[in-house]
mmCIF file of N, CA and C and ligand atoms in Angstrom:
data_model
loop_
_atom_site.group_PDB
_atom_site.id
_atom_site.type_symbol
_atom_site.label_atom_id
_atom_site.label_comp_id
_atom_site.label_asym_id
_atom_site.label_seq_id
_atom_site.Cartn_x
_atom_site.Cartn_y
_atom_site.Cartn_z
ATOM 1 N N MET A 5 -8.547 35.710 -28.299
ATOM 2 C CA MET A 5 -7.333 35.231 -27.658
ATOM 3 C C MET A 5 -6.667 34.425 -28.331
ATOM 4 N N LYS A 6 -5.189 34.478 -28.855
ATOM 5 C CA LYS A 6 -4.258 33.462 -28.970
ATOM 6 C C LYS A 6 -3.512 32.861 -28.224
ATOM 7 N N ILE A 7 -3.649 31.526 -28.069
ATOM 8 C CA ILE A 7 -3.265 30.746 -26.868
ATOM 9 C C ILE A 7 -2.236 29.811 -27.672
ATOM 10 N N LEU A 8 -0.825 29.637 -27.270
ATOM 11 C CA LEU A 8 0.231 28.756 -27.504
ATOM 12 C C LEU A 8 0.319 27.626 -26.815
ATOM 13 N N VAL A 9 0.450 26.412 -27.332
ATOM 14 C CA VAL A 9 0.602 25.203 -26.357
ATOM 15 C C VAL A 9 1.745 24.557 -26.965
ATOM 16 N N ILE A 10 2.738 24.630 -26.096
ATOM 17 C CA ILE A 10 3.959 24.111 -26.400
ATOM 18 C C ILE A 10 4.428 22.545 -25.654
ATOM 19 N N ASN A 11 4.808 21.612 -26.015
ATOM 20 C CA ASN A 11 4.976 20.449 -25.695
ATOM 21 C C ASN A 11 6.500 20.152 -25.934
ATOM 22 N N GLY A 12 7.103 19.785 -24.840
ATOM 23 C CA GLY A 12 8.521 19.226 -25.168
ATOM 24 C C GLY A 12 8.995 17.937 -25.298
ATOM 25 N N PRO A 13 10.227 17.482 -25.115
ATOM 26 C CA PRO A 13 10.598 15.965 -25.579
ATOM 27 C C PRO A 13 9.685 14.966 -25.021
ATOM 28 N N ASN A 14 9.574 13.988 -26.002
ATOM 29 C CA ASN A 14 8.671 12.459 -25.741
ATOM 30 C C ASN A 14 7.277 12.905 -25.657
ATOM 31 N N LEU A 15 6.905 14.045 -25.341
ATOM 32 C CA LEU A 15 5.564 14.183 -25.315
ATOM 33 C C LEU A 15 4.556 13.660 -26.615
ATOM 34 N N ASN A 16 5.364 13.698 -27.831
ATOM 35 C CA ASN A 16 4.648 13.094 -29.013
ATOM 36 C C ASN A 16 4.410 11.493 -29.040
ATOM 37 N N LEU A 17 5.189 11.091 -28.027
ATOM 38 C CA LEU A 17 4.919 9.518 -27.597
ATOM 39 C C LEU A 17 4.537 9.434 -26.577
ATOM 40 N N LEU A 18 3.207 9.984 -26.444
ATOM 41 C CA LEU A 18 2.300 9.571 -25.328
ATOM 42 C C LEU A 18 1.578 8.376 -25.133
ATOM 43 N N SER A 19 1.383 7.511 -26.250
ATOM 44 C CA SER A 19 0.504 6.704 -26.525
ATOM 45 C C SER A 19 1.693 5.132 -25.670
ATOM 46 N N LYS A 20 3.013 5.882 -26.293
ATOM 47 C CA LYS A 20 3.976 4.540 -25.653
ATOM 48 C C LYS A 20 4.471 4.705 -24.337
ATOM 49 N N ARG A 21 3.993 5.480 -23.587
ATOM 50 C CA ARG A 21 4.343 5.899 -22.120
ATOM 51 C C ARG A 21 3.328 5.304 -21.390
ATOM 52 N N ASP A 22 4.040 5.367 -19.786
ATOM 53 C CA ASP A 22 2.852 4.686 -18.966
ATOM 54 C C ASP A 22 1.588 5.629 -18.475
ATOM 55 N N GLU A 23 0.734 4.913 -19.005
ATOM 56 C CA GLU A 23 -0.583 5.956 -19.009
ATOM 57 C C GLU A 23 -1.221 6.283 -17.559
ATOM 58 N N SER A 24 -0.748 5.328 -16.933
ATOM 59 C CA SER A 24 -1.000 5.381 -15.339
ATOM 60 C C SER A 24 -0.565 6.760 -14.663
ATOM 61 N N ILE A 25 0.729 7.196 -15.212
ATOM 62 C CA ILE A 25 1.479 8.075 -14.948
ATOM 63 C C ILE A 25 1.004 9.275 -15.580
ATOM 64 N N TYR A 26 1.095 9.680 -16.935
ATOM 65 C CA TYR A 26 0.561 10.302 -17.527
ATOM 66 C C TYR A 26 -0.872 11.148 -18.191
ATOM 67 N N SER A 27 -0.959 9.962 -19.657
ATOM 68 C CA SER A 27 -2.611 10.248 -19.850
ATOM 69 C C SER A 27 -2.702 9.266 -21.082
ATOM 70 N N ASN A 28 -3.692 9.022 -21.329
ATOM 71 C CA ASN A 28 -3.978 7.798 -22.384
ATOM 72 C C ASN A 28 -4.573 9.142 -23.567
ATOM 73 N N PHE A 29 -4.582 10.069 -23.574
ATOM 74 C CA PHE A 29 -4.627 11.320 -24.460
ATOM 75 C C PHE A 29 -3.354 11.594 -25.393
ATOM 76 N N ASN A 30 -3.083 11.573 -26.377
ATOM 77 C CA ASN A 30 -1.879 12.112 -27.013
ATOM 78 C C ASN A 30 -1.768 13.943 -27.382
ATOM 79 N N VAL A 31 -0.903 14.261 -27.884
ATOM 80 C CA VAL A 31 -0.946 15.755 -27.920
ATOM 81 C C VAL A 31 -2.141 16.232 -28.689
ATOM 82 N N ASP A 32 -2.272 15.638 -29.715
ATOM 83 C CA ASP A 32 -3.374 16.266 -30.534
ATOM 84 C C ASP A 32 -4.348 16.293 -29.726
ATOM 85 N N GLN A 33 -4.945 15.420 -29.018
ATOM 86 C CA GLN A 33 -5.866 15.017 -28.415
ATOM 87 C C GLN A 33 -6.611 16.148 -27.181
ATOM 88 N N ILE A 34 -5.150 16.224 -26.717
ATOM 89 C CA ILE A 34 -5.235 17.486 -25.483
ATOM 90 C C ILE A 34 -5.606 18.629 -26.012
ATOM 91 N N VAL A 35 -4.986 18.862 -27.290
ATOM 92 C CA VAL A 35 -5.352 20.394 -27.996
ATOM 93 C C VAL A 35 -6.366 20.346 -28.390
ATOM 94 N N GLU A 36 -7.547 19.235 -28.818
ATOM 95 C CA GLU A 36 -8.696 19.427 -29.507
ATOM 96 C C GLU A 36 -9.577 19.127 -28.189
ATOM 97 N N LEU A 37 -9.142 18.823 -26.998
ATOM 98 C CA LEU A 37 -9.799 18.985 -25.592
ATOM 99 C C LEU A 37 -9.923 20.106 -25.414
ATOM 100 N N LEU A 38 -8.931 21.152 -25.367
ATOM 101 C CA LEU A 38 -8.777 22.598 -24.852
ATOM 102 C C LEU A 38 -9.575 23.384 -25.942
ATOM 103 N N ARG A 39 -9.500 23.038 -26.904
ATOM 104 C CA ARG A 39 -10.396 23.763 -28.388
ATOM 105 C C ARG A 39 -11.997 23.524 -28.184
ATOM 106 N N ASN A 40 -12.426 22.299 -27.999
ATOM 107 C CA ASN A 40 -13.638 22.401 -27.483
ATOM 108 C C ASN A 40 -13.984 22.882 -26.135
ATOM 109 N N GLU A 41 -13.304 22.720 -24.755
ATOM 110 C CA GLU A 41 -13.857 23.675 -23.644
ATOM 111 C C GLU A 41 -13.312 24.729 -23.828
ATOM 112 N N PHE A 42 -12.700 25.459 -24.602
ATOM 113 C CA PHE A 42 -12.383 26.981 -24.794
ATOM 114 C C PHE A 42 -12.441 27.583 -25.983
ATOM 115 N N LYS A 43 -13.851 27.963 -26.325
ATOM 116 C CA LYS A 43 -14.011 28.411 -27.837
ATOM 117 C C LYS A 43 -13.566 29.793 -27.948
ATOM 118 N N GLU A 44 -13.513 30.472 -26.860
ATOM 119 C CA GLU A 44 -13.246 31.809 -26.930
ATOM 120 C C GLU A 44 -11.499 31.842 -27.580
ATOM 121 N N PHE A 45 -11.012 30.897 -27.114
ATOM 122 C CA PHE A 45 -9.560 31.017 -27.386
ATOM 123 C C PHE A 45 -8.960 30.332 -28.579
ATOM 124 N N GLU A 46 -7.942 30.620 -29.259
ATOM 125 C CA GLU A 46 -7.557 30.191 -30.811
ATOM 126 C C GLU A 46 -6.297 29.708 -30.298
ATOM 127 N N PHE A 47 -6.262 28.140 -30.151
ATOM 128 C CA PHE A 47 -5.065 27.550 -29.770
ATOM 129 C C PHE A 47 -4.294 27.172 -30.879
ATOM 130 N N SER A 48 -2.942 27.165 -30.959
ATOM 131 C CA SER A 48 -1.835 26.745 -31.976
ATOM 132 C C SER A 48 -1.016 25.584 -31.156
ATOM 133 N N SER A 49 -0.320 24.637 -31.683
ATOM 134 C CA SER A 49 0.170 23.696 -31.053
ATOM 135 C C SER A 49 1.741 23.402 -31.474
ATOM 136 N N PHE A 50 2.770 23.525 -30.788
ATOM 137 C CA PHE A 50 4.004 22.978 -31.202
ATOM 138 C C PHE A 50 4.342 22.073 -30.309
ATOM 139 N N GLN A 51 5.197 20.928 -30.927
ATOM 140 C CA GLN A 51 6.036 19.814 -30.085
ATOM 141 C C GLN A 51 7.058 19.972 -30.998
ATOM 142 N N SER A 52 8.300 19.769 -29.745
ATOM 143 C CA SER A 52 9.717 19.613 -30.549
ATOM 144 C C SER A 52 10.177 18.886 -28.921
ATOM 145 N N ASN A 53 11.063 17.846 -29.775
ATOM 146 C CA ASN A 53 12.404 17.023 -28.865
ATOM 147 C C ASN A 53 13.599 17.694 -28.959
ATOM 148 N N VAL A 54 13.545 18.973 -29.585
ATOM 149 C CA VAL A 54 15.022 19.488 -29.587
ATOM 150 C C VAL A 54 14.840 21.073 -28.705
ATOM 151 N N GLU A 55 16.010 20.976 -27.763
ATOM 152 C CA GLU A 55 16.059 22.381 -26.873
ATOM 153 C C GLU A 55 15.645 23.542 -27.819
ATOM 154 N N GLY A 56 16.521 23.691 -28.887
ATOM 155 C CA GLY A 56 17.134 24.703 -29.419
ATOM 156 C C GLY A 56 15.488 25.396 -30.146
ATOM 157 N N GLU A 57 14.952 24.374 -30.519
ATOM 158 C CA GLU A 57 13.870 24.719 -31.345
ATOM 159 C C GLU A 57 12.699 25.180 -30.371
ATOM 160 N N LEU A 58 12.485 24.644 -28.945
ATOM 161 C CA LEU A 58 12.068 25.048 -28.057
ATOM 162 C C LEU A 58 12.163 26.372 -27.495
ATOM 163 N N VAL A 59 13.448 26.981 -27.519
ATOM 164 C CA VAL A 59 14.064 28.331 -27.045
ATOM 165 C C VAL A 59 13.371 29.194 -27.971
ATOM 166 N N SER A 60 13.552 28.727 -29.443
ATOM 167 C CA SER A 60 13.214 29.730 -30.607
ATOM 168 C C SER A 60 11.809 30.118 -30.552
ATOM 169 N N LYS A 61 10.829 28.787 -30.176
ATOM 170 C CA LYS A 61 9.467 28.919 -30.109
ATOM 171 C C LYS A 61 8.908 30.194 -28.995
ATOM 172 N N ILE A 62 9.543 29.832 -28.195
ATOM 173 C CA ILE A 62 9.472 30.647 -26.850
ATOM 174 C C ILE A 62 9.744 32.083 -27.065
ATOM 175 N N GLN A 63 11.181 32.372 -27.664
ATOM 176 C CA GLN A 63 11.546 33.805 -28.067
ATOM 177 C C GLN A 63 10.280 34.458 -29.086
ATOM 178 N N SER A 64 9.891 33.668 -29.643
ATOM 179 C CA SER A 64 8.916 34.491 -30.795
ATOM 180 C C SER A 64 7.462 34.256 -30.091
ATOM 181 N N ALA A 65 7.319 33.716 -29.073
ATOM 182 C CA ALA A 65 5.839 33.660 -28.702
ATOM 183 C C ALA A 65 4.949 35.005 -28.429
ATOM 184 N N ASP A 66 5.688 35.774 -27.655
ATOM 185 C CA ASP A 66 5.026 37.158 -27.330
ATOM 186 C C ASP A 66 4.780 38.290 -28.401
ATOM 187 N N GLU A 67 5.558 37.739 -29.736
ATOM 188 C CA GLU A 67 5.025 38.539 -30.709
ATOM 189 C C GLU A 67 3.769 37.882 -31.261
ATOM 190 N N ASN A 68 3.390 36.823 -30.998
ATOM 191 C CA ASN A 68 1.999 36.028 -31.915
ATOM 192 C C ASN A 68 1.340 35.663 -31.399
ATOM 193 N N PHE A 69 0.986 35.592 -29.831
ATOM 194 C CA PHE A 69 0.357 35.082 -28.827
ATOM 195 C C PHE A 69 0.236 35.859 -27.681
ATOM 196 N N ASP A 70 -1.343 35.718 -27.300
ATOM 197 C CA ASP A 70 -1.716 36.213 -26.138
ATOM 198 C C ASP A 70 -1.281 35.454 -24.474
ATOM 199 N N GLY A 71 -1.202 34.422 -24.678
ATOM 200 C CA GLY A 71 -0.703 33.470 -23.584
ATOM 201 C C GLY A 71 -0.003 32.444 -24.040
ATOM 202 N N LEU A 72 0.627 31.405 -23.027
ATOM 203 C CA LEU A 72 1.386 30.095 -23.223
ATOM 204 C C LEU A 72 1.049 29.551 -22.258
ATOM 205 N N ILE A 73 0.903 27.952 -23.066
ATOM 206 C CA ILE A 73 1.032 26.922 -21.591
ATOM 207 C C ILE A 73 1.802 25.919 -22.001
ATOM 208 N N ILE A 74 2.850 25.763 -21.419
ATOM 209 C CA ILE A 74 3.969 25.105 -21.840
ATOM 210 C C ILE A 74 4.028 23.567 -20.809
ATOM 211 N N ASN A 75 4.335 22.669 -21.721
ATOM 212 C CA ASN A 75 4.894 21.342 -20.806
ATOM 213 C C ASN A 75 6.428 20.945 -21.171
ATOM 214 N N PRO A 76 7.376 21.512 -20.745
ATOM 215 C CA PRO A 76 8.533 21.317 -21.162
ATOM 216 C C PRO A 76 8.840 19.903 -20.921
ATOM 217 N N GLY A 77 8.370 18.904 -20.644
ATOM 218 C CA GLY A 77 8.636 17.469 -20.356
ATOM 219 C C GLY A 77 9.923 17.686 -19.338
ATOM 220 N N ALA A 78 10.610 16.942 -19.779
ATOM 221 C CA ALA A 78 12.043 16.664 -18.923
ATOM 222 C C ALA A 78 12.846 17.712 -18.761
ATOM 223 N N TYR A 79 12.955 18.747 -20.000
ATOM 224 C CA TYR A 79 13.480 20.050 -19.787
ATOM 225 C C TYR A 79 13.261 21.032 -18.771
ATOM 226 N N ALA A 80 12.044 20.355 -18.182
ATOM 227 C CA ALA A 80 11.609 21.380 -17.060
ATOM 228 C C ALA A 80 12.761 21.161 -15.616
ATOM 229 N N HIS A 81 13.455 20.252 -15.667
ATOM 230 C CA HIS A 81 14.093 20.047 -14.725
ATOM 231 C C HIS A 81 15.635 20.401 -15.140
ATOM 232 N N THR A 82 15.956 20.481 -16.299
ATOM 233 C CA THR A 82 17.370 20.772 -16.734
ATOM 234 C C THR A 82 17.742 21.838 -17.361
ATOM 235 N N SER A 83 16.646 22.751 -18.248
ATOM 236 C CA SER A 83 17.175 23.620 -19.201
ATOM 237 C C SER A 83 17.105 25.318 -18.692
ATOM 238 N N ILE A 84 18.254 25.717 -18.490
ATOM 239 C CA ILE A 84 18.656 26.790 -17.835
ATOM 240 C C ILE A 84 18.160 27.763 -19.563
ATOM 241 N N ALA A 85 18.514 27.300 -20.582
ATOM 242 C CA ALA A 85 18.343 28.153 -21.833
ATOM 243 C C ALA A 85 16.569 28.264 -21.907
ATOM 244 N N MET A 86 16.001 27.310 -21.681
ATOM 245 C CA MET A 86 14.401 27.457 -21.723
ATOM 246 C C MET A 86 14.125 28.359 -20.649
ATOM 247 N N MET A 87 14.308 28.015 -19.489
ATOM 248 C CA MET A 87 14.146 29.259 -18.351
ATOM 249 C C MET A 87 14.670 30.465 -18.528
ATOM 250 N N ASP A 88 15.554 30.882 -19.382
ATOM 251 C CA ASP A 88 16.138 31.991 -19.743
ATOM 252 C C ASP A 88 15.098 32.702 -20.651
ATOM 253 N N ALA A 89 14.758 31.898 -21.648
ATOM 254 C CA ALA A 89 13.689 32.044 -22.796
ATOM 255 C C ALA A 89 12.448 32.522 -22.200
ATOM 256 N N LEU A 90 11.859 32.092 -21.287
ATOM 257 C CA LEU A 90 10.671 32.232 -20.368
ATOM 258 C C LEU A 90 10.811 33.613 -19.780
ATOM 259 N N GLU A 91 12.002 33.746 -19.191
ATOM 260 C CA GLU A 91 12.153 35.118 -18.517
ATOM 261 C C GLU A 91 12.024 36.412 -19.765
ATOM 262 N N ILE A 92 12.094 36.192 -20.668
ATOM 263 C CA ILE A 92 12.357 37.200 -22.078
ATOM 264 C C ILE A 92 10.852 37.121 -22.250
ATOM 265 N N CYS A 93 10.142 36.125 -22.387
ATOM 266 C CA CYS A 93 8.721 36.246 -23.012
ATOM 267 C C CYS A 93 7.699 37.046 -22.126
ATOM 268 N N LYS A 94 7.072 37.913 -22.231
ATOM 269 C CA LYS A 94 6.152 38.822 -21.244
ATOM 270 C C LYS A 94 5.168 38.387 -21.188
ATOM 271 N N ILE A 95 4.385 37.172 -22.252
ATOM 272 C CA ILE A 95 2.777 36.976 -21.949
ATOM 273 C C ILE A 95 2.765 36.116 -20.717
ATOM 274 N N PRO A 96 1.550 35.895 -20.274
ATOM 275 C CA PRO A 96 1.046 35.289 -19.243
ATOM 276 C C PRO A 96 1.338 33.721 -19.596
ATOM 277 N N LYS A 97 1.919 33.151 -19.185
ATOM 278 C CA LYS A 97 2.513 31.754 -19.298
ATOM 279 C C LYS A 97 2.313 30.522 -17.925
ATOM 280 N N ILE A 98 2.064 29.683 -18.207
ATOM 281 C CA ILE A 98 1.753 28.492 -17.351
ATOM 282 C C ILE A 98 2.242 27.330 -17.759
ATOM 283 N N GLU A 99 2.854 26.759 -16.892
ATOM 284 C CA GLU A 99 3.623 25.574 -17.176
ATOM 285 C C GLU A 99 2.797 24.072 -16.402
ATOM 286 N N VAL A 100 2.782 23.155 -17.342
ATOM 287 C CA VAL A 100 1.694 22.004 -16.866
ATOM 288 C C VAL A 100 2.543 20.914 -16.996
ATOM 289 N N HIS A 101 2.119 20.009 -16.154
ATOM 290 C CA HIS A 101 2.848 18.463 -15.982
ATOM 291 C C HIS A 101 1.546 17.495 -16.053
ATOM 292 N N LEU A 102 1.742 16.506 -16.754
ATOM 293 C CA LEU A 102 0.542 15.436 -16.718
ATOM 294 C C LEU A 102 0.487 14.821 -15.239
ATOM 295 N N SER A 103 1.925 14.371 -14.842
ATOM 296 C CA SER A 103 1.873 13.598 -13.955
ATOM 297 C C SER A 103 2.073 14.276 -12.954
ATOM 298 N N HIS A 104 1.845 13.710 -11.186
ATOM 299 C CA HIS A 104 2.299 14.384 -10.411
ATOM 300 C C HIS A 104 3.765 14.564 -9.621
ATOM 301 N N LEU A 105 4.155 15.499 -10.083
ATOM 302 C CA LEU A 105 5.625 15.304 -9.859
ATOM 303 C C LEU A 105 6.258 15.143 -8.382
ATOM 304 N N ALA A 106 5.414 16.143 -7.497
ATOM 305 C CA ALA A 106 5.652 16.004 -6.197
ATOM 306 C C ALA A 106 6.089 14.431 -5.693
ATOM 307 N N ASN A 107 5.186 13.719 -6.429
ATOM 308 C CA ASN A 107 5.107 12.074 -6.106
ATOM 309 C C ASN A 107 6.302 11.087 -6.661
ATOM 310 N N ARG A 108 7.084 11.829 -7.155
ATOM 311 C CA ARG A 108 7.890 11.365 -8.543
ATOM 312 C C ARG A 108 9.492 11.459 -7.515
ATOM 313 N N GLU A 109 10.526 10.946 -8.697
ATOM 314 C CA GLU A 109 11.800 10.898 -8.408
ATOM 315 C C GLU A 109 12.391 11.965 -7.853
ATOM 316 N N ASP A 110 13.481 12.230 -7.189
ATOM 317 C CA ASP A 110 14.231 13.163 -6.588
ATOM 318 C C ASP A 110 14.544 14.352 -7.807
ATOM 319 N N TYR A 111 15.096 13.613 -9.112
ATOM 320 C CA TYR A 111 15.588 14.605 -10.094
ATOM 321 C C TYR A 111 14.292 15.151 -10.685
ATOM 322 N N ARG A 112 13.226 14.720 -10.600
ATOM 323 C CA ARG A 112 11.954 15.892 -11.133
ATOM 324 C C ARG A 112 11.704 16.589 -10.012
ATOM 325 N N GLN A 113 12.350 16.825 -8.957
ATOM 326 C CA GLN A 113 11.756 17.734 -7.797
ATOM 327 C C GLN A 113 12.378 19.424 -8.410
ATOM 328 N N THR A 114 13.545 19.560 -8.812
ATOM 329 C CA THR A 114 13.988 20.271 -9.480
ATOM 330 C C THR A 114 13.070 20.947 -10.796
ATOM 331 N N LEU A 115 12.624 22.109 -10.226
ATOM 332 C CA LEU A 115 11.538 23.117 -11.666
ATOM 333 C C LEU A 115 12.355 24.242 -12.066
ATOM 334 N N LEU A 116 13.250 24.077 -13.078
ATOM 335 C CA LEU A 116 13.539 25.499 -13.422
ATOM 336 C C LEU A 116 12.972 26.264 -14.447
ATOM 337 N N THR A 117 12.006 25.348 -15.287
ATOM 338 C CA THR A 117 11.351 26.604 -16.241
ATOM 339 C C THR A 117 10.120 27.276 -15.444
ATOM 340 N N ALA A 118 9.784 26.627 -14.313
ATOM 341 C CA ALA A 118 8.590 26.664 -13.639
ATOM 342 C C ALA A 118 8.726 28.310 -13.024
ATOM 343 N N LYS A 119 9.921 28.492 -12.958
ATOM 344 C CA LYS A 119 10.544 29.775 -11.919
ATOM 345 C C LYS A 119 9.837 30.855 -13.133
ATOM 346 N N ASN A 120 9.975 31.037 -14.059
ATOM 347 C CA ASN A 120 9.823 31.924 -15.115
ATOM 348 C C ASN A 120 8.454 31.809 -15.690
ATOM 349 N N THR A 121 7.322 31.367 -15.254
ATOM 350 C CA THR A 121 6.026 30.876 -15.312
ATOM 351 C C THR A 121 5.064 31.720 -14.267
ATOM 352 N N ASN A 122 4.169 32.033 -14.640
ATOM 353 C CA ASN A 122 3.375 32.509 -13.427
ATOM 354 C C ASN A 122 2.688 31.323 -12.561
ATOM 355 N N GLY A 123 2.920 30.110 -12.736
ATOM 356 C CA GLY A 123 2.598 29.174 -11.851
ATOM 357 C C GLY A 123 2.446 27.843 -12.631
ATOM 358 N N TYR A 124 2.794 26.847 -12.047
ATOM 359 C CA TYR A 124 2.545 25.483 -12.684
ATOM 360 C C TYR A 124 1.263 24.594 -12.020
ATOM 361 N N ILE A 125 0.680 23.626 -12.924
ATOM 362 C CA ILE A 125 0.019 22.690 -12.579
ATOM 363 C C ILE A 125 0.378 21.287 -12.670
ATOM 364 N N SER A 126 0.381 20.464 -11.927
ATOM 365 C CA SER A 126 0.988 19.173 -11.785
ATOM 366 C C SER A 126 -0.003 17.938 -11.204
ATOM 367 N N GLY A 127 -0.365 17.230 -12.135
ATOM 368 C CA GLY A 127 -0.737 15.623 -11.515
ATOM 369 C C GLY A 127 -2.151 15.594 -11.946
ATOM 370 N N PHE A 128 -2.613 16.186 -12.961
ATOM 371 C CA PHE A 128 -4.457 15.920 -13.536
ATOM 372 C C PHE A 128 -4.137 15.502 -14.616
ATOM 373 N N LYS A 129 -3.192 14.777 -15.063
ATOM 374 C CA LYS A 129 -3.189 14.119 -16.399
ATOM 375 C C LYS A 129 -3.547 15.297 -17.713
ATOM 376 N N GLU A 130 -4.310 14.662 -18.558
ATOM 377 C CA GLU A 130 -4.794 15.775 -19.763
ATOM 378 C C GLU A 130 -5.337 17.274 -19.055
ATOM 379 N N ASN A 131 -5.967 17.089 -17.701
ATOM 380 C CA ASN A 131 -6.874 18.111 -17.326
ATOM 381 C C ASN A 131 -6.074 19.204 -16.557
ATOM 382 N N SER A 132 -4.640 18.531 -16.698
ATOM 383 C CA SER A 132 -3.836 20.004 -16.255
ATOM 384 C C SER A 132 -3.861 20.894 -17.478
ATOM 385 N N TYR A 133 -3.943 20.713 -18.076
ATOM 386 C CA TYR A 133 -3.952 21.744 -19.357
ATOM 387 C C TYR A 133 -5.208 22.656 -19.482
ATOM 388 N N LEU A 134 -6.491 21.780 -19.105
ATOM 389 C CA LEU A 134 -7.500 22.785 -18.865
ATOM 390 C C LEU A 134 -7.511 23.577 -18.062
ATOM 391 N N ALA A 135 -6.924 23.313 -16.933
ATOM 392 C CA ALA A 135 -6.840 24.091 -15.557
ATOM 393 C C ALA A 135 -5.908 25.393 -16.116
ATOM 394 N N ALA A 136 -4.824 24.797 -16.806
ATOM 395 C CA ALA A 136 -4.099 26.216 -17.300
ATOM 396 C C ALA A 136 -4.551 27.171 -17.939
ATOM 397 N N ALA A 137 -5.449 26.652 -18.824
ATOM 398 C CA ALA A 137 -6.658 27.540 -19.916
ATOM 399 C C ALA A 137 -7.152 28.604 -19.018
ATOM 400 N N TYR A 138 -8.225 27.664 -17.985
ATOM 401 C CA TYR A 138 -9.007 28.621 -17.306
ATOM 402 C C TYR A 138 -8.132 29.635 -16.587
ATOM 403 N N LEU A 139 -6.998 29.152 -16.109
ATOM 404 C CA LEU A 139 -6.082 30.459 -15.124
ATOM 405 C C LEU A 139 -5.907 31.396 -16.205
ATOM 406 N N LEU A 140 -5.496 31.017 -17.633
ATOM 407 C CA LEU A 140 -4.938 31.896 -18.244
ATOM 408 C C LEU A 140 -6.178 33.214 -18.631
ATOM 409 N N LYS A 141 -7.250 32.479 -18.640
ATOM 410 C CA LYS A 141 -8.721 33.403 -18.881
ATOM 411 C C LYS A 141 -8.742 34.192 -17.796
ATOM 412 N N LYS A 142 -8.008 33.938 -16.713
ATOM 413 C CA LYS A 142 -8.399 34.733 -15.461
ATOM 414 C C LYS A 142 -7.196 36.048 -15.525
ATOM 415 N N ILE A 143 -5.909 35.727 -16.019
ATOM 416 C CA ILE A 143 -4.771 36.561 -15.841
ATOM 417 C C ILE A 143 -4.278 37.289 -17.217
ATOM 418 N N ILE A 144 -4.862 37.198 -18.334
ATOM 419 C CA ILE A 144 -4.624 37.798 -19.572
ATOM 420 C C ILE A 144 -5.679 38.691 -19.464
ATOM 421 N N ARG A 145 -5.147 40.173 -19.976
ATOM 422 C CA ARG A 145 -6.010 41.330 -19.939
ATOM 423 C C ARG A 145 -5.502 41.814 -21.125
HETATM 424 C C1 DQA B 218 6.434 15.413 -17.591
HETATM 425 C C2 DQA B 218 7.026 15.149 -16.190
HETATM 426 C C3 DQA B 218 8.378 14.965 -16.801
HETATM 427 O O1 DQA B 218 9.269 15.017 -15.344
HETATM 428 C C4 DQA B 218 8.863 13.982 -17.916
HETATM 429 O O2 DQA B 218 10.327 13.993 -18.233
HETATM 430 C C5 DQA B 218 7.997 14.250 -18.979
HETATM 431 C C6 DQA B 218 6.514 14.555 -18.569
HETATM 432 C C7 DQA B 218 4.675 15.259 -17.126
HETATM 433 O O3 DQA B 218 3.859 15.980 -18.253
HETATM 434 O O4 DQA B 218 4.499 14.825 -16.291
HETATM 435 O O5 DQA B 218 8.420 13.936 -20.130
HETATM 436 O O6 DQA B 218 6.639 16.866 -17.966
#
């Protein structure tokens, strides 16, 4: 099973962000964690700060992958384009957030992209991704 892991803006700089909110892992280390824990999956990783690049990657995901784990970063709260691309993409897909969004600012309470995923996980730092992989295993057929 091939799983695509997409990370959006500013997730390439986790080492410079508040690790008490996010994680002390960087994106490569998170993907490494996934590879160590889920040997049955083949993980590919894509990170971009550019909304259009993220849209294009989501558009082509169902031709090449069996499942998608996506952390859209701040675009989770704003991007109708990514939300629409996720609607078109028919493979099982789970949104993840490192931080606990329910405990954060009002402007992070709008979740656009999550509407077009199977569900979302928030607040478990790097383990949010592990939970997503576990759940993908349950829903991919
Ligand atoms: C985030 C939460 C977003 O609100 C924020 O803009 C991020 C990271 C998270 O993983 O907790 O960049 O997606």
